[in-house]
Amino acid sequence: MSNRSGRPAKGKEKNSKECIIESTIAIIKEHGSDAVTVRNVCAKAGLSIGTFYHYFRDKDDLLMYFLSEIQFEDCELAADPSKISERICELYMKLINRYMELGLDFMKSFYSTGNRSLSAYMGEVDGSFPPGTVMARSETELTTAKNDGYINKKADIHTLCTDICTIVKGCVFEWCLNDGKTDIEPALYRIISNYLSVFM
């Protein structure tokens, strides 16, 4: 029996949230991201709408989970700080690899113009990247590289980050269009390295 209060039953907290996430993935794979509604997710998960709102504010907040589950502020990068192209690619591949784990059908549906969460996450708020996002970490990395003399002092770091984000989205869309047959990692490294070489 569903818990109508909005709080998951004692001992079910972890299972309820996981069930919401898994049900969302299943809906996206089966019907696309447009089919994700609070009602559909709850029906698929066998949970009350109140339980959904215990974990997520709305559909967009739920979809944002897939973008924000990696803590980019704290993630370690293996590439040397002097090799800024490699560090930026390594950073973005952490996000891309997580998406690829969710499968091609998920990616095709998720990387759509109708996904407002993706647009919000991969965008700006009042001219700044949201804290904790891959773009914010990218900006930190590029700023450090500029201060250390690896990038031209006249380079506009914020613009560079915006351009790199566009490159990444393009590579992901290409991967989706080619049904996952494109080797996304070397393509990403090649394009970003060529782009950043102009500013070194």
Tab-separated table of C-alpha atoms in Angstrom:
chain	number	residue	atom	x	y	z
A	1	MET	CA	0.000	0.000	0.000
A	2	SER	CA	1.324	3.468	-0.942
A	3	ASN	CA	2.316	5.921	1.735
A	4	ARG	CA	0.114	8.979	1.129
A	5	SER	CA	1.978	11.320	3.469
A	6	GLY	CA	4.783	11.998	1.025
A	7	ARG	CA	7.408	10.429	3.257
A	8	PRO	CA	8.652	6.988	2.256
A	9	ALA	CA	7.994	4.194	4.697
A	10	LYS	CA	10.753	3.684	7.262
A	11	GLY	CA	13.615	1.693	5.776
A	12	LYS	CA	12.372	2.320	2.229
A	13	GLU	CA	14.029	5.722	1.651
A	14	LYS	CA	16.895	4.430	-0.492
A	15	ASN	CA	14.758	1.907	-2.352
A	16	SER	CA	12.072	4.472	-3.165
A	17	LYS	CA	14.504	6.955	-4.698
A	18	GLU	CA	16.286	4.238	-6.658
A	19	CYS	CA	12.930	2.995	-7.902
A	20	ILE	CA	12.034	6.494	-9.151
A	21	ILE	CA	15.378	6.760	-10.966
A	22	GLU	CA	15.127	3.281	-12.507
A	23	SER	CA	11.522	3.879	-13.579
A	24	THR	CA	12.511	7.159	-15.215
A	25	ILE	CA	15.311	5.469	-17.161
A	26	ALA	CA	12.891	2.760	-18.292
A	27	ILE	CA	10.300	5.307	-19.455
A	28	ILE	CA	12.896	7.318	-21.381
A	29	LYS	CA	14.266	4.199	-23.069
A	30	GLU	CA	10.789	2.952	-23.964
A	31	HIS	CA	8.970	6.174	-24.864
A	32	GLY	CA	11.412	9.108	-24.833
A	33	SER	CA	11.949	11.958	-22.385
A	34	ASP	CA	8.640	13.625	-23.347
A	35	ALA	CA	6.827	10.686	-21.717
A	36	VAL	CA	8.419	11.429	-18.345
A	37	THR	CA	5.766	12.939	-16.100
A	38	VAL	CA	5.444	12.734	-12.338
A	39	ARG	CA	2.315	10.616	-12.747
A	40	ASN	CA	3.928	8.206	-15.244
A	41	VAL	CA	7.045	7.763	-13.133
A	42	CYS	CA	5.024	7.090	-9.999
A	43	ALA	CA	2.800	4.602	-11.812
A	44	LYS	CA	5.842	2.781	-13.183
A	45	ALA	CA	7.550	2.808	-9.765
A	46	GLY	CA	4.424	1.824	-7.849
A	47	LEU	CA	4.877	4.809	-5.531
A	48	SER	CA	2.649	7.669	-4.446
A	49	ILE	CA	3.036	11.133	-5.920
A	50	GLY	CA	3.754	12.353	-2.384
A	51	THR	CA	6.778	10.054	-2.240
A	52	PHE	CA	8.021	11.492	-5.529
A	53	TYR	CA	7.850	15.021	-4.122
A	54	HIS	CA	9.778	13.915	-1.058
A	55	TYR	CA	12.814	13.516	-3.347
A	56	PHE	CA	12.243	15.831	-6.332
A	57	ARG	CA	10.599	19.216	-6.830
A	58	ASP	CA	9.243	18.371	-10.289
A	59	LYS	CA	10.035	16.563	-13.545
A	60	ASP	CA	12.889	18.926	-14.395
A	61	ASP	CA	14.467	18.385	-10.999
A	62	LEU	CA	14.251	14.628	-11.566
A	63	LEU	CA	15.903	14.845	-14.983
A	64	MET	CA	18.572	17.118	-13.549
A	65	TYR	CA	19.590	14.212	-11.307
A	66	PHE	CA	21.205	12.487	-14.294
A	67	LEU	CA	23.381	15.542	-14.869
A	68	SER	CA	24.218	16.399	-11.278
A	69	GLU	CA	24.985	12.985	-9.790
A	70	ILE	CA	28.709	13.446	-10.552
A	71	GLN	CA	30.384	15.953	-8.236
A	72	PHE	CA	32.605	17.772	-10.715
A	73	GLU	CA	34.050	20.130	-8.122
A	74	ASP	CA	35.712	17.221	-6.346
A	75	CYS	CA	36.490	14.731	-9.117
A	76	GLU	CA	40.149	13.943	-9.666
A	77	LEU	CA	41.780	14.339	-13.072
A	78	ALA	CA	44.831	12.309	-14.092
A	79	ALA	CA	46.107	14.569	-16.884
A	80	ASP	CA	48.886	16.986	-15.957
A	81	PRO	CA	47.736	20.633	-15.498
A	82	SER	CA	50.096	21.639	-18.321
A	83	LYS	CA	48.060	19.456	-20.717
A	84	ILE	CA	44.874	21.476	-20.449
A	85	SER	CA	43.189	19.959	-23.527
A	86	GLU	CA	43.572	16.491	-22.043
A	87	ARG	CA	42.267	17.644	-18.661
A	88	ILE	CA	39.153	19.237	-20.193
A	89	CYS	CA	38.446	16.156	-22.310
A	90	GLU	CA	38.959	13.868	-19.317
A	91	LEU	CA	36.531	16.015	-17.347
A	92	TYR	CA	33.790	15.874	-19.975
A	93	MET	CA	34.321	12.160	-20.609
A	94	LYS	CA	33.303	11.503	-16.999
A	95	LEU	CA	29.874	12.898	-17.857
A	96	ILE	CA	29.683	11.282	-21.300
A	97	ASN	CA	30.673	7.845	-19.971
A	98	ARG	CA	27.871	8.039	-17.407
A	99	TYR	CA	25.390	8.813	-20.175
A	100	MET	CA	26.712	5.988	-22.315
A	101	GLU	CA	26.200	3.575	-19.416
A	102	LEU	CA	22.504	4.467	-19.552
A	103	GLY	CA	22.375	3.325	-23.183
A	104	LEU	CA	21.900	4.700	-26.672
A	105	ASP	CA	18.099	4.925	-26.482
A	106	PHE	CA	18.347	6.904	-23.270
A	107	MET	CA	20.904	9.250	-24.825
A	108	LYS	CA	18.868	9.801	-27.989
A	109	SER	CA	15.851	10.775	-25.954
A	110	PHE	CA	17.718	12.731	-23.312
A	111	TYR	CA	19.763	14.855	-25.735
A	112	SER	CA	16.699	16.463	-27.262
A	113	THR	CA	15.656	20.080	-27.715
A	114	GLY	CA	12.657	19.397	-25.469
A	115	ASN	CA	14.741	18.498	-22.425
A	116	ARG	CA	14.643	21.712	-20.385
A	117	SER	CA	16.849	20.203	-17.675
A	118	LEU	CA	19.659	19.644	-20.157
A	119	SER	CA	19.272	23.178	-21.451
A	120	ALA	CA	19.342	24.589	-17.924
A	121	TYR	CA	22.324	22.512	-16.833
A	122	MET	CA	24.405	23.131	-19.955
A	123	GLY	CA	23.674	26.862	-19.865
A	124	GLU	CA	24.248	29.946	-17.756
A	125	VAL	CA	22.464	31.751	-14.952
A	126	ASP	CA	23.054	35.515	-14.945
A	127	GLY	CA	26.200	35.071	-17.030
A	128	SER	CA	27.706	32.366	-14.794
A	129	PHE	CA	27.797	28.585	-14.909
A	130	PRO	CA	25.854	26.921	-12.080
A	131	PRO	CA	28.141	25.773	-9.228
A	132	GLY	CA	29.058	22.095	-9.283
A	133	THR	CA	28.449	21.690	-13.004
A	134	VAL	CA	30.950	20.372	-15.509
A	135	MET	CA	31.122	23.856	-17.093
A	136	ALA	CA	31.958	25.512	-13.771
A	137	ARG	CA	34.788	23.012	-13.223
A	138	SER	CA	35.925	23.542	-16.824
A	139	GLU	CA	36.104	27.273	-16.175
A	140	THR	CA	38.161	26.674	-13.020
A	141	GLU	CA	40.582	24.432	-14.931
A	142	LEU	CA	40.985	26.890	-17.793
A	143	THR	CA	41.415	29.845	-15.428
A	144	THR	CA	44.185	27.974	-13.609
A	145	ALA	CA	45.830	27.110	-16.936
A	146	LYS	CA	45.675	30.773	-17.964
A	147	ASN	CA	47.186	31.929	-14.655
A	148	ASP	CA	49.950	29.331	-15.025
A	149	GLY	CA	50.790	30.544	-18.540
A	150	TYR	CA	49.426	27.549	-20.494
A	151	ILE	CA	46.733	29.685	-22.149
A	152	ASN	CA	47.117	33.140	-23.687
A	153	LYS	CA	46.528	35.896	-21.121
A	154	LYS	CA	44.145	37.654	-23.518
A	155	ALA	CA	41.873	34.611	-23.874
A	156	ASP	CA	38.285	35.023	-22.660
A	157	ILE	CA	37.953	31.923	-20.463
A	158	HIS	CA	34.172	32.107	-20.130
A	159	THR	CA	33.766	32.156	-23.911
A	160	LEU	CA	36.188	29.249	-24.242
A	161	CYS	CA	34.102	27.226	-21.774
A	162	THR	CA	30.895	28.012	-23.641
A	163	ASP	CA	32.469	26.972	-26.949
A	164	ILE	CA	33.819	23.740	-25.473
A	165	CYS	CA	30.380	22.897	-24.100
A	166	THR	CA	28.962	23.387	-27.610
A	167	ILE	CA	31.660	21.094	-29.031
A	168	VAL	CA	30.815	18.417	-26.459
A	169	LYS	CA	27.094	18.589	-27.231
A	170	GLY	CA	27.893	18.324	-30.943
A	171	CYS	CA	29.991	15.202	-30.381
A	172	VAL	CA	27.232	13.616	-28.300
A	173	PHE	CA	24.586	14.412	-30.932
A	174	GLU	CA	26.858	12.924	-33.624
A	175	TRP	CA	27.235	9.785	-31.518
A	176	CYS	CA	23.444	9.547	-31.207
A	177	LEU	CA	22.856	10.180	-34.914
A	178	ASN	CA	25.283	7.376	-35.816
A	179	ASP	CA	23.601	4.931	-33.431
A	180	GLY	CA	26.599	4.847	-31.119
A	181	LYS	CA	29.027	3.847	-33.889
A	182	THR	CA	31.102	7.022	-33.624
A	183	ASP	CA	34.128	6.678	-31.351
A	184	ILE	CA	33.283	9.744	-29.323
A	185	GLU	CA	36.375	9.991	-27.111
A	186	PRO	CA	39.078	10.422	-29.800
A	187	ALA	CA	36.788	12.787	-31.720
A	188	LEU	CA	36.301	14.900	-28.613
A	189	TYR	CA	40.040	14.988	-27.850
A	190	ARG	CA	40.898	15.918	-31.448
A	191	ILE	CA	38.368	18.734	-31.774
A	192	ILE	CA	38.976	20.265	-28.346
A	193	SER	CA	42.762	20.054	-28.773
A	194	ASN	CA	42.548	21.780	-32.153
A	195	TYR	CA	40.238	24.428	-30.749
A	196	LEU	CA	42.358	25.217	-27.679
A	197	SER	CA	45.660	25.180	-29.608
A	198	VAL	CA	44.739	28.604	-31.004
A	199	PHE	CA	44.806	30.041	-27.469
A	200	MET	CA	48.092	28.526	-26.315
